[in-house]
Coordinates of C-alpha atoms and ligand atoms in Angstrom, one line a residue:
X923 CA 318.2 189.5 52.2
X924 CA 318.9 188.1 49.2
X925 CA 320.6 184.6 48.6
X926 CA 322.3 183.1 45.8
X927 CA 322.5 179.0 44.7
X928 CA 326.4 178.3 44.5
X929 CA 326.1 177.2 40.9
X930 CA 324.4 181.0 40.1
X931 CA 327.7 183.0 41.8
X932 CA 330.4 180.7 40.1
X933 CA 328.2 181.5 36.8
X934 CA 328.5 185.3 38.1
X935 CA 332.4 184.8 39.0
X936 CA 333.3 182.8 36.0
X937 CA 331.6 185.5 33.6
X938 CA 333.2 188.2 35.6
X939 CA 330.0 189.8 36.8
X940 CA 330.1 191.6 39.7
X941 CA 328.0 190.6 42.9
X942 CA 326.4 194.4 43.8
X943 CA 323.6 192.7 46.0
X944 CA 323.1 195.3 49.1
X945 CA 321.2 193.6 52.5
X946 CA 321.2 196.4 54.5
X947 CA 320.3 200.3 53.6
X948 CA 322.8 202.9 52.1
X949 CA 322.6 204.7 55.1
X950 CA 323.7 201.2 57.1
X951 CA 326.2 200.6 54.9
X952 CA 329.6 200.4 57.1
X953 CA 332.4 202.2 56.4
X954 CA 334.9 199.8 54.6
X955 CA 337.7 200.9 52.7
X956 CA 337.8 199.6 49.0
X957 CA 341.5 199.0 48.6
X958 CA 340.8 196.4 51.5
X959 CA 338.3 194.4 49.6
X960 CA 340.3 194.4 47.1
X961 CA 343.4 193.0 48.5
X962 CA 340.9 190.2 50.1
X963 CA 339.7 189.1 47.3
X964 CA 343.2 189.1 45.6
X965 CA 344.2 186.8 48.4
X966 CA 341.9 184.8 47.5
X967 CA 343.5 183.5 44.0
X968 CA 347.2 183.4 44.8
X969 CA 347.2 179.7 43.6
X970 CA 345.2 180.2 39.9
X971 CA 346.8 180.6 36.6
X972 CA 347.1 184.5 35.3
X973 CA 344.3 184.0 32.6
X974 CA 342.1 183.4 36.0
X975 CA 343.6 186.0 38.2
X976 CA 342.9 188.2 35.5
X977 CA 338.8 187.6 36.0
X978 CA 339.2 189.0 39.2
X979 CA 340.1 192.8 38.4
X980 CA 337.2 194.6 37.5
X981 CA 337.3 196.0 33.5
X982 CA 336.2 199.4 32.9
X983 CA 332.6 198.5 32.5
X984 CA 332.4 196.5 35.8
X985 CA 334.5 199.0 37.0
X986 CA 332.0 201.9 36.7
X987 CA 328.6 199.7 37.3
X988 CA 330.4 198.9 40.9
X989 CA 331.3 202.6 41.5
X990 CA 327.8 203.8 40.8
X991 CA 325.9 200.7 42.2
X992 CA 324.3 199.7 39.1
X993 CA 322.9 203.1 39.0
X994 CA 324.8 204.9 35.7
X995 CA 323.5 208.1 33.9
X996 CA 322.4 207.7 30.3
X997 CA 325.8 208.8 28.9
X998 CA 327.6 206.4 31.0
X999 CA 325.2 203.9 29.8
X1000 CA 325.8 204.7 26.3
X1001 CA 329.6 205.2 26.7
X1002 CA 329.2 201.1 28.5
X1003 CA 326.7 199.8 25.7
X1004 CA 328.5 201.5 22.9
X1005 CA 332.2 199.9 24.3
X1006 CA 330.2 196.6 24.5
X1007 CA 328.5 196.4 21.7
X1008 CA 332.3 196.6 20.0
X1009 CA 332.8 192.8 20.8
X1010 CA 329.9 191.3 19.5
X1011 CA 331.2 189.1 16.8
X1012 CA 328.1 188.2 14.5
X1013 CA 327.9 184.7 12.8
X1014 CA 329.8 184.7 10.0
X1015 CA 327.8 183.2 8.0
X1016 CA 324.6 185.4 9.0
X1017 CA 322.7 182.5 9.7
X1018 CA 321.2 183.1 14.0
X1019 CA 319.7 179.7 14.4
X1020 CA 321.1 176.5 14.6
X1021 CA 319.7 173.7 16.7
X1022 CA 317.2 173.7 18.9
X1023 CA 317.7 170.6 20.6
X1024 CA 321.7 171.7 21.6
X1025 CA 320.5 174.8 22.5
X1026 CA 318.5 173.1 25.1
X1027 CA 321.8 171.1 26.9
X1028 CA 323.6 174.8 26.3
X1029 CA 320.9 176.5 28.5
X1030 CA 320.3 173.6 31.3
X1031 CA 324.3 172.8 31.7
X1032 CA 325.7 175.1 34.6
X1033 CA 329.2 173.0 33.9
X1034 CA 332.8 174.7 33.1
X1035 CA 335.7 177.1 34.5
X1036 CA 335.7 175.0 37.6
X1037 CA 338.6 173.6 39.1
X1038 CA 337.6 170.5 39.1
X1039 CA 336.6 170.3 35.3
X1040 CA 338.8 167.7 33.5
X1041 CA 340.2 169.5 30.4
X1042 CA 338.2 170.1 28.2
X1043 CA 335.2 170.1 29.8
X1044 CA 332.2 171.8 27.5
X1045 CA 330.3 174.7 29.2
X1046 CA 327.1 175.4 29.6
X1047 CA 324.8 179.0 29.8
X1048 CA 322.9 177.9 32.8
X1049 CA 320.3 180.2 31.1
X1050 CA 317.6 178.1 34.3
X1051 CA 319.6 179.5 37.0
X1052 CA 317.9 182.7 36.1
X1053 CA 315.5 182.2 33.3
X1054 CA 311.9 180.2 32.8
X1055 CA 311.9 178.9 29.0
X1056 CA 310.3 176.0 28.8
X1057 CA 307.2 175.9 30.4
X1058 CA 307.3 172.4 31.0
X1059 CA 310.4 172.5 33.1
X1060 CA 309.7 172.9 36.7
X1061 CA 313.4 174.0 38.1
X1062 CA 314.1 177.6 37.5
X1063 CA 315.5 180.7 38.9
X1064 CA 313.8 183.8 38.6
X1065 CA 316.9 186.9 38.4
X1066 CA 315.9 187.0 34.9
X1067 CA 312.7 187.6 32.9
X1068 CA 310.6 184.3 32.6
X1069 CA 311.5 183.5 28.6
X1070 CA 308.6 181.6 27.8
X1071 CA 306.8 181.8 24.4
X1072 CA 309.8 184.1 23.7
X1073 CA 310.0 183.4 20.1
X1074 CA 306.7 182.9 19.4
X1075 CA 305.5 186.2 21.6
X1076 CA 308.3 188.1 19.5
X1077 CA 306.6 186.3 15.7
X1078 CA 309.7 185.0 15.2
X1079 CA 310.7 188.0 14.1
X1080 CA 314.4 188.2 12.4
X1081 CA 315.0 191.8 14.3
X1082 CA 314.5 190.3 17.1
X1083 CA 316.4 187.8 16.3
X1084 CA 319.0 189.9 15.9
X1085 CA 318.8 191.6 18.7
X1086 CA 318.7 188.3 21.1
X1087 CA 321.6 187.0 19.7
X1088 CA 323.7 190.6 20.5
X1089 CA 322.0 190.2 24.2
X1090 CA 323.5 187.0 24.4
X1091 CA 327.1 187.3 23.1
X1092 CA 327.1 190.0 25.9
X1093 CA 324.3 191.5 27.8
X1094 CA 325.9 195.1 29.0
X1095 CA 325.9 195.5 25.7
X1096 CA 322.1 195.8 25.8
X1097 CA 321.6 196.7 29.2
X1098 CA 324.5 198.8 30.5
X1099 CA 324.9 197.2 33.9
X1100 CA 323.3 193.6 33.6
X1101 CA 323.8 191.3 36.0
X1102 CA 323.2 188.5 33.3
X1103 CA 327.0 187.4 31.8
X1104 CA 328.6 187.9 28.4
X1105 CA 328.4 184.8 27.3
X1106 CA 330.5 185.3 23.5
X1107 CA 332.6 188.6 24.9
X1108 CA 333.6 186.2 27.9
X1109 CA 334.1 183.8 25.8
X1110 CA 332.1 181.3 28.0
X1111 CA 330.1 180.3 24.9
X1112 CA 331.2 179.5 21.4
X1113 CA 329.4 181.5 18.6
X1114 CA 327.6 177.8 17.9
X1115 CA 326.0 177.9 21.8
X1116 CA 324.9 180.9 21.3
X1117 CA 323.1 180.1 17.8
X1118 CA 321.8 176.5 19.5
X1119 CA 320.4 178.5 22.2
X1120 CA 319.1 181.1 20.2
X1121 CA 316.9 178.5 18.4
X1122 CA 315.7 177.4 21.9
X1123 CA 314.3 180.7 22.2
X1124 CA 313.2 181.4 18.5
X1125 CA 312.3 178.5 16.9
X1126 CA 309.0 177.2 16.0
X1127 CA 309.6 173.3 17.0
X1128 CA 311.1 174.6 20.5
X1129 CA 309.2 173.5 23.3
X1130 CA 310.2 177.1 25.2
X1131 CA 307.4 178.5 22.0
X1132 CA 304.5 175.4 22.9
X1133 CA 301.9 176.1 25.4
Ligands
HEC1339 C1 323.0 185.6 36.3 C2 322.0 185.5 35.9 C3 321.4 184.9 34.2 C4 322.0 184.0 33.4 C5 322.6 183.4 34.1 C6 321.6 184.4 32.1 N1 320.0 185.6 32.2 FE1 319.4 186.6 30.4 N2 318.6 188.2 32.1 C7 319.3 187.9 33.0 C8 318.7 189.4 33.4 C9 318.5 190.1 35.2 C10 318.1 190.2 32.7 C11 316.9 191.6 32.5 C12 317.9 192.4 32.5 C13 318.4 192.7 31.2 O1 318.2 192.5 30.1 O2 319.4 191.9 30.9 C14 318.2 189.2 31.8 C15 317.7 188.9 29.8 C16 317.8 188.5 28.8 C17 317.1 188.3 28.3 C18 316.5 189.4 27.2 C19 315.0 189.4 27.9 C20 313.7 190.7 27.4 O3 313.3 191.3 28.4 O4 313.3 190.5 26.4 C21 317.3 187.1 27.2 C22 316.8 187.0 25.5 C23 318.2 186.6 27.9 N3 318.0 187.2 29.0 C24 318.6 185.1 27.4 C25 319.3 184.2 27.9 C26 320.2 183.3 27.9 C27 319.7 182.8 26.4 C28 320.9 183.0 28.4 C29 321.8 181.8 28.8 C30 323.1 181.6 27.9 C31 320.5 183.5 30.1 N4 320.1 184.9 29.2 C32 321.4 183.2 31.0 C33 320.2 187.5 34.0 C34 320.5 186.1 33.5

């Protein structure tokens, strides 16, 4: 049985990531009519704004990944990655690295997009819910790989900094049915916030790259 923290589930829902967790074997799966499931989910969001309602509707990428239970063919993966890559906006000034101290705030903040948030609440990326980052931090999730020493282990290579920017902006541009939210494309994080969290991964001074 896989269990998720409510913080994590919220991040997934906010970012429009479909939760496709199977706790039973495929053969044991009860015959549930998908239309009934869609209707049930639709009924849960009756008192929210149209913008929120729209987030419960799967887009083409989520539909394919859900239908295939994330086991997409090579051609489907390529089509998804090309579509998702098209939504990535690179930093206009060509500079990928922001301020790692602000990046820590982005990585460690799971607030934003909650009904109870005051207007204007700055959303975080909640990276620590899924990743180890600084080896000194004791609280982190393990759904994603450890990112401790990320920049150091990659020799602070500019090509890999660019790749990581694209990954964070739209995780599915890199891995078709990734469970990681599409932070830039879903407008959860701004370009500046992505640059800051990228600096948290790639700045030589960042705690992520200290022993
Ligand atoms: C809901 C869980 C989740 C959250 C939240 C999340 N990630 Fe991820 N991330 C993953 C998973 C799972 C992978 C591995 C699969 C993949 O690459 O898509 C991953 C992969 C990555 C990778 C690529 C690692 C490699 O193999 O080189 C980077 C970089 C990354 N995440 C950064 C971030 C940052 C920065 C944040 C916060 C802004 C973040 N992630 C938030 C789940 C998450």
